[in-house]
Short mmCIF file of C-alpha atoms and ligand atoms in Angstrom, two decimals:
data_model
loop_
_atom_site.label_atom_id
_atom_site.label_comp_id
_atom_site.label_asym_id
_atom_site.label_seq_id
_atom_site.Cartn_x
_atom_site.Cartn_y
_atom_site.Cartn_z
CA UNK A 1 63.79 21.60 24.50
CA UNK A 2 60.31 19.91 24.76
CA UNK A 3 57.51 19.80 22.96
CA UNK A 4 55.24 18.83 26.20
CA UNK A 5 52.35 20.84 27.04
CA UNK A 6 53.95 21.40 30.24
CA UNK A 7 57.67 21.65 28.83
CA UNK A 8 58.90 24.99 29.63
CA UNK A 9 60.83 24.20 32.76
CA UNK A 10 62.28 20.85 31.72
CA UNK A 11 65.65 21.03 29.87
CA UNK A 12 66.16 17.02 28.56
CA UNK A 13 63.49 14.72 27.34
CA UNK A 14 61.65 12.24 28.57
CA UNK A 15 62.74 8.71 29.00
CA UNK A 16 61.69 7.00 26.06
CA UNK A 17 60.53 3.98 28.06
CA UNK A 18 58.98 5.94 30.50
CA UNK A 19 56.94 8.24 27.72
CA UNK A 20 54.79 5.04 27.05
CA UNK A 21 54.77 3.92 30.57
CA UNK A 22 53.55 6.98 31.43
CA UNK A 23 51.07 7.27 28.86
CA UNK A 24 47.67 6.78 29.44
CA UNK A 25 45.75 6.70 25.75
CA UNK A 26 44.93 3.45 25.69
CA UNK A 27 42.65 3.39 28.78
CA UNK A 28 41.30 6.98 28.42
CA UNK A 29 40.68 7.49 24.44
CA UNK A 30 37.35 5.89 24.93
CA UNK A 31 36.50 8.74 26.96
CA UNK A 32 37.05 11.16 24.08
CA UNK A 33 33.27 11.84 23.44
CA UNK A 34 33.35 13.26 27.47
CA UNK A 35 36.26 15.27 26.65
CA UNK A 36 35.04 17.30 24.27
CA UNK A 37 31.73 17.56 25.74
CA UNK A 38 33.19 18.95 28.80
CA UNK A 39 35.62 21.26 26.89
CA UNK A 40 33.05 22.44 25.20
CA UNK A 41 31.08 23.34 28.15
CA UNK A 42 33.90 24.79 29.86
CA UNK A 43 34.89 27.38 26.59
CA UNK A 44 31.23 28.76 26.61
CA UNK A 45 31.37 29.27 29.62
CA UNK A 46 34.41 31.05 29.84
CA UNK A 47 32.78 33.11 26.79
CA UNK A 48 29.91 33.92 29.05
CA UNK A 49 31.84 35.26 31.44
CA UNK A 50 34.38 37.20 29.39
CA UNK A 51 37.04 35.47 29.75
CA UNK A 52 37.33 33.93 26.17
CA UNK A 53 36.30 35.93 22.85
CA UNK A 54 33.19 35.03 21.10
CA UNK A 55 35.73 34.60 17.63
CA UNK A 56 37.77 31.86 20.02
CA UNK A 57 34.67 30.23 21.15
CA UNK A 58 33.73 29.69 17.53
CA UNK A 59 36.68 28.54 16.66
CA UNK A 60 37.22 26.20 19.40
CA UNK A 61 33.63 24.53 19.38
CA UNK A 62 34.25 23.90 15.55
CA UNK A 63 37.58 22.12 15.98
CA UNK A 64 36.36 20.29 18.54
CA UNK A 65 33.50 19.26 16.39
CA UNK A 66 36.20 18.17 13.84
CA UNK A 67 38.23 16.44 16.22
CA UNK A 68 35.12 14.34 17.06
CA UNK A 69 34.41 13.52 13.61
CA UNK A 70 38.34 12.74 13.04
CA UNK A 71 38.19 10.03 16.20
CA UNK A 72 34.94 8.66 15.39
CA UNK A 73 36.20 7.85 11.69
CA UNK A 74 39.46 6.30 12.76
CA UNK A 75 41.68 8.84 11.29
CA UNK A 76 42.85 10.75 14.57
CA UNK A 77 46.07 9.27 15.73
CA UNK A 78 46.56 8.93 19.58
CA UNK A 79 49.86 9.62 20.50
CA UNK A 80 51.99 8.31 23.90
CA UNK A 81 54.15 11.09 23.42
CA UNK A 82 50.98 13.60 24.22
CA UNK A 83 49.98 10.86 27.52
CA UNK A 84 46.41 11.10 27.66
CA UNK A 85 43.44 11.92 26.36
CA UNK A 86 43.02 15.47 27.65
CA UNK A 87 46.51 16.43 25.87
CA UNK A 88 46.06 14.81 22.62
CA UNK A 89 42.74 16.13 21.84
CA UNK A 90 44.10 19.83 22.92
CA UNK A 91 47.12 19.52 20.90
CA UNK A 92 44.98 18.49 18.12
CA UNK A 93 42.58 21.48 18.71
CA UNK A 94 45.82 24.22 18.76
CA UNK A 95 47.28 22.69 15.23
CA UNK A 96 43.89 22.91 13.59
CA UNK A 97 43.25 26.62 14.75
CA UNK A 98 45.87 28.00 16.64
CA UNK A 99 45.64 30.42 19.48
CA UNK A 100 42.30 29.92 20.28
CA UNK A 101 43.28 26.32 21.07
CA UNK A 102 45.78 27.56 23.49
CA UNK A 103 43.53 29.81 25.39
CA UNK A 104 40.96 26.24 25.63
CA UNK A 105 42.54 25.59 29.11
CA UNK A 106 42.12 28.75 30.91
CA UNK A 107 40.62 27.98 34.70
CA UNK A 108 41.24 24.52 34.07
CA UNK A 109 43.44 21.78 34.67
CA UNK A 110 43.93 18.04 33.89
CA UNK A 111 42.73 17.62 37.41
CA UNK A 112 39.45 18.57 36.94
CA UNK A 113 38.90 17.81 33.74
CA UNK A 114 39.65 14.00 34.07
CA UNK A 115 37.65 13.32 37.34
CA UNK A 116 34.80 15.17 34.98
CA UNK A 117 35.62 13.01 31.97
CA UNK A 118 35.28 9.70 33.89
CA UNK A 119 32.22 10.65 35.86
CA UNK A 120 30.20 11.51 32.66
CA UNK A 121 31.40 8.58 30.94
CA UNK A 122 30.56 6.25 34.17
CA UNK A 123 27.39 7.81 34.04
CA UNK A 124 26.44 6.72 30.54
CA UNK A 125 27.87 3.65 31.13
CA UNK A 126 25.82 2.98 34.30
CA UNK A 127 22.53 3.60 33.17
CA UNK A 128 23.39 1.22 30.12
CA UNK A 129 24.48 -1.18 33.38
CA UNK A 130 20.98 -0.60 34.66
CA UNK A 131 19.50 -1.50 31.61
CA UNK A 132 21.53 -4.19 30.67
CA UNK A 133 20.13 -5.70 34.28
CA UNK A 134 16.33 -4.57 33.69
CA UNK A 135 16.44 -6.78 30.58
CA UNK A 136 18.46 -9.51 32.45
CA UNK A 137 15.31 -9.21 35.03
CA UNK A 138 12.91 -9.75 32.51
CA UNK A 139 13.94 -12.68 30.99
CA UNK A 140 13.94 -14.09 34.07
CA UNK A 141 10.80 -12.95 35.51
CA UNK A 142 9.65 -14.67 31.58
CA UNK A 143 11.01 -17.92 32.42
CA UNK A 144 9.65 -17.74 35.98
CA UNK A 145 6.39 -17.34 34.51
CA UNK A 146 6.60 -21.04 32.65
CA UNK A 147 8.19 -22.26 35.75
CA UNK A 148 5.66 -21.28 38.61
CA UNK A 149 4.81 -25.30 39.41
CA UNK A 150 8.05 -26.61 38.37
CA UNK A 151 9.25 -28.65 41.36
CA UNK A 152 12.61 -29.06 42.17
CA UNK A 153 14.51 -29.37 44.69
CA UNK A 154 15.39 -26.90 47.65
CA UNK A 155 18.80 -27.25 48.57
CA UNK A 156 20.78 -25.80 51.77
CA UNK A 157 24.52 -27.11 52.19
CA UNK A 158 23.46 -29.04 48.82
CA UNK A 159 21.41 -31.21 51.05
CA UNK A 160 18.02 -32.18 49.98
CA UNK A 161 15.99 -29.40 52.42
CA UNK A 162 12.64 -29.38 50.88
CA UNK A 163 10.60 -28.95 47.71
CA UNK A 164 10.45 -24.85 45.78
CA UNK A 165 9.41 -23.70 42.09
CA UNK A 166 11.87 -23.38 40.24
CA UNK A 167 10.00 -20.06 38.64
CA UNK A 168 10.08 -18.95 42.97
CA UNK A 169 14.17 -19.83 42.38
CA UNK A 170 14.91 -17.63 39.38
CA UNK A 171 12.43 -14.72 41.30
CA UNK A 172 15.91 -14.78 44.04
CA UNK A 173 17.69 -13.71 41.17
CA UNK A 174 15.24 -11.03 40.24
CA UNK A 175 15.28 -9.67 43.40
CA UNK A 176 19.38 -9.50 43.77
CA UNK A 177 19.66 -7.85 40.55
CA UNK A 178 16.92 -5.14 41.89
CA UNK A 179 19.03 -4.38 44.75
CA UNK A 180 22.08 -4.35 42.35
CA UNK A 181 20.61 -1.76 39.80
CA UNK A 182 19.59 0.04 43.26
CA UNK A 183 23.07 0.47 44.07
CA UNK A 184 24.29 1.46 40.61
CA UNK A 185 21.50 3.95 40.95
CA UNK A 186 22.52 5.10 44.34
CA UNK A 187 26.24 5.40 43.62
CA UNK A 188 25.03 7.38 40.45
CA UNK A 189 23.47 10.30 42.18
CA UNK A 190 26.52 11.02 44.54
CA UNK A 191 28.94 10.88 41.47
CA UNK A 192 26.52 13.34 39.65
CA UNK A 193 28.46 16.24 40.77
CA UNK A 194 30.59 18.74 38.79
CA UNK A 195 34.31 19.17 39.81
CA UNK A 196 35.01 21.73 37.08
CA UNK A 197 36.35 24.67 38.44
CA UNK A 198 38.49 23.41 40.53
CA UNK A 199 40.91 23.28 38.61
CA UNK A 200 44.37 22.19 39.78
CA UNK A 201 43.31 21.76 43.27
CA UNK A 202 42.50 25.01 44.98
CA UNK A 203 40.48 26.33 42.34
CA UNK A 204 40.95 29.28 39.56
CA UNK A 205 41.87 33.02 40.14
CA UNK A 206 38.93 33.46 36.80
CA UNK A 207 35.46 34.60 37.52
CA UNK A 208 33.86 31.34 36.22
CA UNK A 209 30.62 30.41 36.60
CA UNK A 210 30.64 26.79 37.80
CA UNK A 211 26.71 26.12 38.52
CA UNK A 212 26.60 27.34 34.39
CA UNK A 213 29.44 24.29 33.16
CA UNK A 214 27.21 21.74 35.62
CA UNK A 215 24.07 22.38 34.40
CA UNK A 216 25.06 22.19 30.55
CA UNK A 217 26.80 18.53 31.29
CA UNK A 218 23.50 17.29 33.13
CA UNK A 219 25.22 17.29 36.78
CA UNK A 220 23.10 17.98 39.52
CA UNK A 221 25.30 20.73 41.09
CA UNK A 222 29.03 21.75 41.19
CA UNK A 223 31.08 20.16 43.59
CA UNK A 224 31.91 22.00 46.84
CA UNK A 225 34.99 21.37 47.96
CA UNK A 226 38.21 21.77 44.96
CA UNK A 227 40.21 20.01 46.81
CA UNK A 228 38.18 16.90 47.37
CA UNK A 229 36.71 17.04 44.07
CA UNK A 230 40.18 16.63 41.97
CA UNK A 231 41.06 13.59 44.57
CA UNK A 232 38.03 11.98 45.77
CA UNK A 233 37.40 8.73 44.02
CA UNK A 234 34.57 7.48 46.03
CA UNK A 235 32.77 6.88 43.18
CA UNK A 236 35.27 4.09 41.46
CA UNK A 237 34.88 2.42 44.84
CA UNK A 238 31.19 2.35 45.03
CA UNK A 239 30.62 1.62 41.44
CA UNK A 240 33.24 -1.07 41.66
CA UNK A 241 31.69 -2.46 44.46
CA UNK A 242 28.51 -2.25 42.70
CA UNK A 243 29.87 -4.13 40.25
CA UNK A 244 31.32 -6.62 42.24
CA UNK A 245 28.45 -7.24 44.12
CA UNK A 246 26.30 -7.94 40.78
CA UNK A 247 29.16 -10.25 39.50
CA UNK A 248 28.82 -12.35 42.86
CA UNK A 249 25.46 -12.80 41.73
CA UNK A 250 26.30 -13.86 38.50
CA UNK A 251 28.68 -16.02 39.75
CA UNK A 252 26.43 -18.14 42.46
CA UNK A 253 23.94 -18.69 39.29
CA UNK A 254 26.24 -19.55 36.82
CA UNK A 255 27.61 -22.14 40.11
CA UNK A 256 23.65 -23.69 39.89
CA UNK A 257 23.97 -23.35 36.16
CA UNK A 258 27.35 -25.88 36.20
CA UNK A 259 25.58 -28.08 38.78
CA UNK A 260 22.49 -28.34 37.03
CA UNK A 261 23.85 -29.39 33.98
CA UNK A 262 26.02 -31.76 35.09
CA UNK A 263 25.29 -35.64 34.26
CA UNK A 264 24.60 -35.98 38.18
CA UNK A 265 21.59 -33.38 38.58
CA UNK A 266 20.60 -33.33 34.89
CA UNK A 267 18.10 -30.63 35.52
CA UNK A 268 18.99 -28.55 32.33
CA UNK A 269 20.81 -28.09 29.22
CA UNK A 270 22.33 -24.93 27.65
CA UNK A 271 21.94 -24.13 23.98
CA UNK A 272 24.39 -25.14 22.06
CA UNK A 273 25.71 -21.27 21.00
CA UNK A 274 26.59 -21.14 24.58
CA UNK A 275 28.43 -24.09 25.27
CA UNK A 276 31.68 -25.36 23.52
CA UNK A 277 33.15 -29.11 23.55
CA UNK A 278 36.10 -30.36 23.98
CA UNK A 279 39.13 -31.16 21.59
CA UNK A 280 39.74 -35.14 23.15
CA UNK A 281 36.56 -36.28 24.47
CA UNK A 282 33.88 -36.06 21.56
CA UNK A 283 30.84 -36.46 24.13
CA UNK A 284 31.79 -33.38 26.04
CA UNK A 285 29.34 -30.19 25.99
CA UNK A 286 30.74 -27.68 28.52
CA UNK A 287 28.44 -24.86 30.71
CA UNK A 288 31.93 -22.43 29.03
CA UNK A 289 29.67 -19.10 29.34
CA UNK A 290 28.50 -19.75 33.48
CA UNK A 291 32.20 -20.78 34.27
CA UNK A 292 33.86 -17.46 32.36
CA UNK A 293 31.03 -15.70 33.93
CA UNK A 294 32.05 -17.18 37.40
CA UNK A 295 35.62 -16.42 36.66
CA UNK A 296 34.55 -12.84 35.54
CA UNK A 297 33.72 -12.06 39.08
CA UNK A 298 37.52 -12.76 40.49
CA UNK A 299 38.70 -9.76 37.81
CA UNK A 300 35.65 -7.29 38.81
CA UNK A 301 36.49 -8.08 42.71
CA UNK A 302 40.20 -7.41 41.97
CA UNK A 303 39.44 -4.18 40.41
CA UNK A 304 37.62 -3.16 43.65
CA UNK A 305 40.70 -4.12 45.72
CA UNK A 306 42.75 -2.26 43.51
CA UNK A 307 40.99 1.00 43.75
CA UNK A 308 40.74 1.04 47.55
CA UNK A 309 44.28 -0.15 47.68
CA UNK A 310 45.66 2.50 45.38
CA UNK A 311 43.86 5.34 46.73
CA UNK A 312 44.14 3.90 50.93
CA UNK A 313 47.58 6.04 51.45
CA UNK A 314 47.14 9.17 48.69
CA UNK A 315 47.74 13.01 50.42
CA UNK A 316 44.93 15.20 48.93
CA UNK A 317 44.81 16.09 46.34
CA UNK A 318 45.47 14.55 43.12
CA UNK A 319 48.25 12.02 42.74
CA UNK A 320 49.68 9.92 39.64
CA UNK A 321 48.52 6.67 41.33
CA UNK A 322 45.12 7.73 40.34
CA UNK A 323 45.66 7.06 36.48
CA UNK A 324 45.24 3.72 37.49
CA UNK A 325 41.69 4.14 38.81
CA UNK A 326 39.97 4.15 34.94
CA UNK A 327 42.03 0.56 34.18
CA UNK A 328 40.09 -1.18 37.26
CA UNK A 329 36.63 0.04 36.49
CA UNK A 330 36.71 0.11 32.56
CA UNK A 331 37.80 -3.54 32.95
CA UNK A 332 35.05 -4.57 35.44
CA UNK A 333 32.43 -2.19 33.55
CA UNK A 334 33.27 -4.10 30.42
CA UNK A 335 33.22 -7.53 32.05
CA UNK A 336 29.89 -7.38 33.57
CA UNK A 337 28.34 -5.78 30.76
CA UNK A 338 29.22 -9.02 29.13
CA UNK A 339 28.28 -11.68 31.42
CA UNK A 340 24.77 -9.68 31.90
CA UNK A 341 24.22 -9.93 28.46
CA UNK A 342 25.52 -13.07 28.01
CA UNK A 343 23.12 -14.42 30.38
CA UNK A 344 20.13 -12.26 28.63
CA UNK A 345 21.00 -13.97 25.46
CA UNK A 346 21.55 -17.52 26.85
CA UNK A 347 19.12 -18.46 29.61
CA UNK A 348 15.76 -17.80 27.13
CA UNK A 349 17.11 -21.02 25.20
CA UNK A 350 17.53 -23.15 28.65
CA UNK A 351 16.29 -26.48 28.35
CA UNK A 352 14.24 -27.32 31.42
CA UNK A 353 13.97 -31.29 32.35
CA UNK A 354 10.74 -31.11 34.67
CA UNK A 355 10.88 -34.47 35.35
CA UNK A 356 14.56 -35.10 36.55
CA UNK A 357 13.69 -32.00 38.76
CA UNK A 358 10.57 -33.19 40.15
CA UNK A 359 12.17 -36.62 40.69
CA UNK A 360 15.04 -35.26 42.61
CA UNK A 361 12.57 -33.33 44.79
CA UNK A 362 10.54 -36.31 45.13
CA UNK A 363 13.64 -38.30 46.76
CA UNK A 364 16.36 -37.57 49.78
CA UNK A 365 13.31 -36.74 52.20
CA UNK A 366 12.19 -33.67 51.33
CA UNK A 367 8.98 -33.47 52.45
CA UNK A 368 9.67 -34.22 56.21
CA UNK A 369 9.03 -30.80 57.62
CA UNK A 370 6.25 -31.35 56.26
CA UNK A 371 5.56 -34.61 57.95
CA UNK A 372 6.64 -32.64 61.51
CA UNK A 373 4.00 -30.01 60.40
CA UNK A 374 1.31 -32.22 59.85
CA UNK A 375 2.12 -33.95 63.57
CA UNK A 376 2.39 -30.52 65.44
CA UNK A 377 -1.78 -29.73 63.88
CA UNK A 378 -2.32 -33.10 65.34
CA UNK A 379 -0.94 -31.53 69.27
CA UNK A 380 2.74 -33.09 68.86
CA UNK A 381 5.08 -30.22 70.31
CA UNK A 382 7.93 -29.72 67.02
CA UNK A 383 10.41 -30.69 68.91
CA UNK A 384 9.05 -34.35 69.67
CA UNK A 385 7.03 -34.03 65.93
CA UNK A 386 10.45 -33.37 64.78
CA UNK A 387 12.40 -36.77 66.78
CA UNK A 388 9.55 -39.13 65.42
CA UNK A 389 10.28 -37.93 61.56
CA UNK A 390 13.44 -38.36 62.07
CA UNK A 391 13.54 -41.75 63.22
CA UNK A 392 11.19 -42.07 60.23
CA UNK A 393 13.41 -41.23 58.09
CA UNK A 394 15.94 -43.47 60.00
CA UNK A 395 13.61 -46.24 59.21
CA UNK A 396 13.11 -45.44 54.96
CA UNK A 397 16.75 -45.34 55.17
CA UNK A 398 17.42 -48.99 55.93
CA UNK A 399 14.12 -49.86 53.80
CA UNK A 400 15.20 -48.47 50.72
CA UNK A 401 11.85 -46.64 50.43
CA UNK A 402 10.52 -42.84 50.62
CA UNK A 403 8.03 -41.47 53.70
CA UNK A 404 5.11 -41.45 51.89
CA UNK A 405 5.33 -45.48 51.02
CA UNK A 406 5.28 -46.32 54.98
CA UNK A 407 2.50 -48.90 55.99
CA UNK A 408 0.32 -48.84 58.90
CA UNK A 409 2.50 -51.19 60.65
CA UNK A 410 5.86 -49.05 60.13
CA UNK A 411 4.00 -45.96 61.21
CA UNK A 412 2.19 -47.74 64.13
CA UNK A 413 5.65 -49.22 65.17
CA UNK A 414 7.71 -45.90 65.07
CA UNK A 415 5.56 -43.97 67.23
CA UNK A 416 1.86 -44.30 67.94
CA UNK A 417 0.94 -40.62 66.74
CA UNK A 418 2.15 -41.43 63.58
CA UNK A 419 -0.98 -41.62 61.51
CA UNK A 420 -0.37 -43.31 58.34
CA UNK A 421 -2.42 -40.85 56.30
CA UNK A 422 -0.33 -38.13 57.20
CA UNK A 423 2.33 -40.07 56.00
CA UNK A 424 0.01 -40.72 52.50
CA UNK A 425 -0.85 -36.96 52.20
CA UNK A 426 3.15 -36.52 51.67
CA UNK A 427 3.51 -35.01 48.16
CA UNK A 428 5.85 -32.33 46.62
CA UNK A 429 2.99 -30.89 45.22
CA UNK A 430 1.64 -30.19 48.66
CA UNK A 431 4.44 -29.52 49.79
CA UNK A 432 4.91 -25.92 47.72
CA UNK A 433 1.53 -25.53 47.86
CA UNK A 434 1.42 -25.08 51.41
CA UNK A 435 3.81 -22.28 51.36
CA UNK A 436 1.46 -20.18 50.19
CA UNK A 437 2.29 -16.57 52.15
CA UNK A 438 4.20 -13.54 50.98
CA UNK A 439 7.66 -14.43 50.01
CA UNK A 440 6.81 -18.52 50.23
CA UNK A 441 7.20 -20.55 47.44
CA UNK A 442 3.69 -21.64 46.80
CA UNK A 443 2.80 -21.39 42.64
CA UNK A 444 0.11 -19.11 43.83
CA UNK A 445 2.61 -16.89 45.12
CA UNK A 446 5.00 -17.30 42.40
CA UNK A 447 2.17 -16.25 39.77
CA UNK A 448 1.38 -13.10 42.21
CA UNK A 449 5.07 -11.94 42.25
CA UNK A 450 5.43 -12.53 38.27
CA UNK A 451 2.56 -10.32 37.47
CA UNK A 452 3.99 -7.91 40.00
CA UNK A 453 7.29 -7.94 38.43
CA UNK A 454 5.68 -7.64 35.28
CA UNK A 455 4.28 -4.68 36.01
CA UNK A 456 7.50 -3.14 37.58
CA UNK A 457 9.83 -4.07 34.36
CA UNK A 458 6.96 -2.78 31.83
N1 LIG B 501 46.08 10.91 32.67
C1 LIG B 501 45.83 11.46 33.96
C2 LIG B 501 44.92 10.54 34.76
O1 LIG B 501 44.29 9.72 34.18
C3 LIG B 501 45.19 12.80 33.82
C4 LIG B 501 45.46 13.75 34.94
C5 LIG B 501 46.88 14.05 35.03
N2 LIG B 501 47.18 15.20 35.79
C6 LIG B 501 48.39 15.48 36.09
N3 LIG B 501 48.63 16.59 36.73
N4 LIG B 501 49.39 14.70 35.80
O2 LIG B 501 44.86 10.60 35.96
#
């Protein structure tokens, strides 16, 4: 009645709208290269053990080897009516050499064999994640390296706080993409585990040899339990996280990016190739590639939701919902990819307006800590250092003028410890250049932590 692989006990066909609905091909064929890799694996090993011929083996290793060549040259044809994947490459396998391809899923079951299919490919896709950030790191650490006395300003709730390098900004960023290949790496080693074998969900009544099938795929050992290792998708969730995390940090840049080109802050420009204008006002130039990236994060984040969502309420062991779990993190894989390398590509071309930056910096009272520091050496406590700067700063206000520009007469008249040459000494330069401890954002510093992270990225 059916021509399914699993047909024998159904007697009417499937729903034609339901075949496609059902069908998973156009999410999983890009796992194809996996799928054979782990077939392959698992039909030696079944050879090994004596459960498959040495004339099947043969057989099967050289269709498969066909079958690749077929996909990669765009003449295999994917069909919906075959779901997935796993089914269309085996049905393939059986027409070009029969039998042989029939006996190919022995000890096995789609079960396994996807969960093993999606780690390996999330595994090659990871560490091209990783690099994808390592380069991302280094362009930055590059431009840092031009920008370790670039003065702008430090902001916190956008407010003017005080004066930073701009190379000491874009080092944050270095360090939040190091903890975000650290996770990717993390999340990696607990996925590297091999869940074939266990078949269905309970495991195989075959003497295989599992610790044989996860050594020749490069996992670190075979899974332990069957029936967590067919439904456990911990590893969507942490990558996805992962992913979501690193898109966050995309996202806050690309938010300074927008600011900072903006009329108002004009402390950059884009390159061109990364910008677009607009079809009604000619004068436009748009920061397009920071505001998709932004947007990029809302998908990536909703793809994390959706896997702990879909999997929240699933009985062990494996469940249909779970064909949903490659949509959500091919998506957000393929989405941060881009932005990362977006950003590689774009930020080496940034246009850096030192003097708009140092100007900002320069106004909106940045260097009043700094002012309260230099009282508190004199013997002012902070908190009465901190009262006179701030009526100070009350005073500039009304005068239309900056600290550093007070007279003798204005300091004198605020508060007798105000010494006017603490007031002269004010300078953004000094500012940074007082910061000048681990982590601070002193150019001495900056140029220590450059050459450090030049070393690390080599
Ligand atoms: N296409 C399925 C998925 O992606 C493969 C596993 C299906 N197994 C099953 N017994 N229906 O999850």
């Amino acid at each position: 009645m059916s021509e399914k692989p699993w047909g024998g006990r159904f007697e009417s066909p499937t729903d034609e709208f339901v075949e496609a609905f059902n069908a998973s091909t156009d999410v999983d064929a890009r796992m194809f290269a996996e799928d054979i890799a782990g077939s392959k694996a698992h039909a030696r090993m079944l050879c090994e053990q004596g459960i498959l011929s040495q004339q099947d083996l043969n057989a099967i290793l050289r269709g498969l080897d066909e079958i690749s060549g077929e996909i990669n040259s765009g003449e295999f044809e994917f069909t919906i009516a075959l779901e997935d994947v796993h089914m269309n490459i085996e049905a393939r396998l059986t027409e070009k050499i029969g039998d042989a391809g029939k006996r190919l899923h022995t000890a096995r079951s789609r079960n396994d064999q996807v969960t093993t299919d999606t780690r390996l490919y999330l595994r090659r896709r990871t560490d091209a994640m990783i690099e994808r950030i390592r380069d991302l790191q280094s362009v930055l650490v590059g431009l840092a390296s031009e920008h370790v006395d670039t003065i702008m300003p430090g902001f916190t709730h956008l407010q003017t706080a005080q004066p930073v390098t701009l190379g000491h900004h874009l080092l944050a960023y270095v360090e939040m993409f190091e903890r975000d290949a650290g996770r990717f790496l993390d999340a990696r080693k607990r996925m590297n585990q091999c869940p074939l074998g266990s078949a269905a969900l309970a495991g195989t009544t075959f003497p295989i040899n599992r610790q044989a099938t996860a050594n020749a795929l490069g996992f670190d050992a075979p899974t332990a339990n069957s029936l967590d290792a067919v439904s456990d998708r911990d590893y969507i969730m942490e990558l996805l996280a992962a992913a979501s995390i690193c898109a966050v940090h995309l996202s806050r840049f690309s938010e300074e990016l927008i600011l900072w080109m903006s009329a108002q802050f004009g402390f950059i420009d884009l390159p061109d190739a990364f910008c677009t204008g607009s079809s009604i006002m000619p004068q436009k130039k748009n920061p397009d590639m920071p505001e998709l990236v932004r947007g990029k994060s809302g998908r990536i984040i909703g793809g994390l939701v959706a896997i702990l969502t879909t999997v929240k309420g699933l009985p062990l062991a494996y469940n249909k919902d779970m064909q949903e779990d490659k949509t959500a993190i091919f998506d957000a894989y393929d989405n941060l990819e881009g932005s990362l390398r977006v950003f590689g590509d774009m930020l080496p071309g940034m246009q850096v307006n030192r003097e708009a930056m140092h100007k900002a910096a320069s106004s909106g009272f940045a260097t009043a800590t700094d002012l309260a520091d230099a009282l508190v050496r004199a013997g002012v406590p902070f908190r009465e250092a901190h009262a006179i700067v701030g009526k100070s700063v009350s005073f500039c206000i009304h005068r239309h003028i900056e600290l550093h520009e007070m007279d003798t007469e204005a300091c004198a008249d605020i508060d007798p410890l105000l010494d006017v040459d603490m007031v002269r000494a004010l300078s953004v330069e000094a500012c940074v250049a007082a910061r000048n401890h681990i982590g601070g954002t002193a150019p001495a510093q900056v140029r220590q932590q450059v050459a450090e992270w030049q070393d690390r990225l080599a």
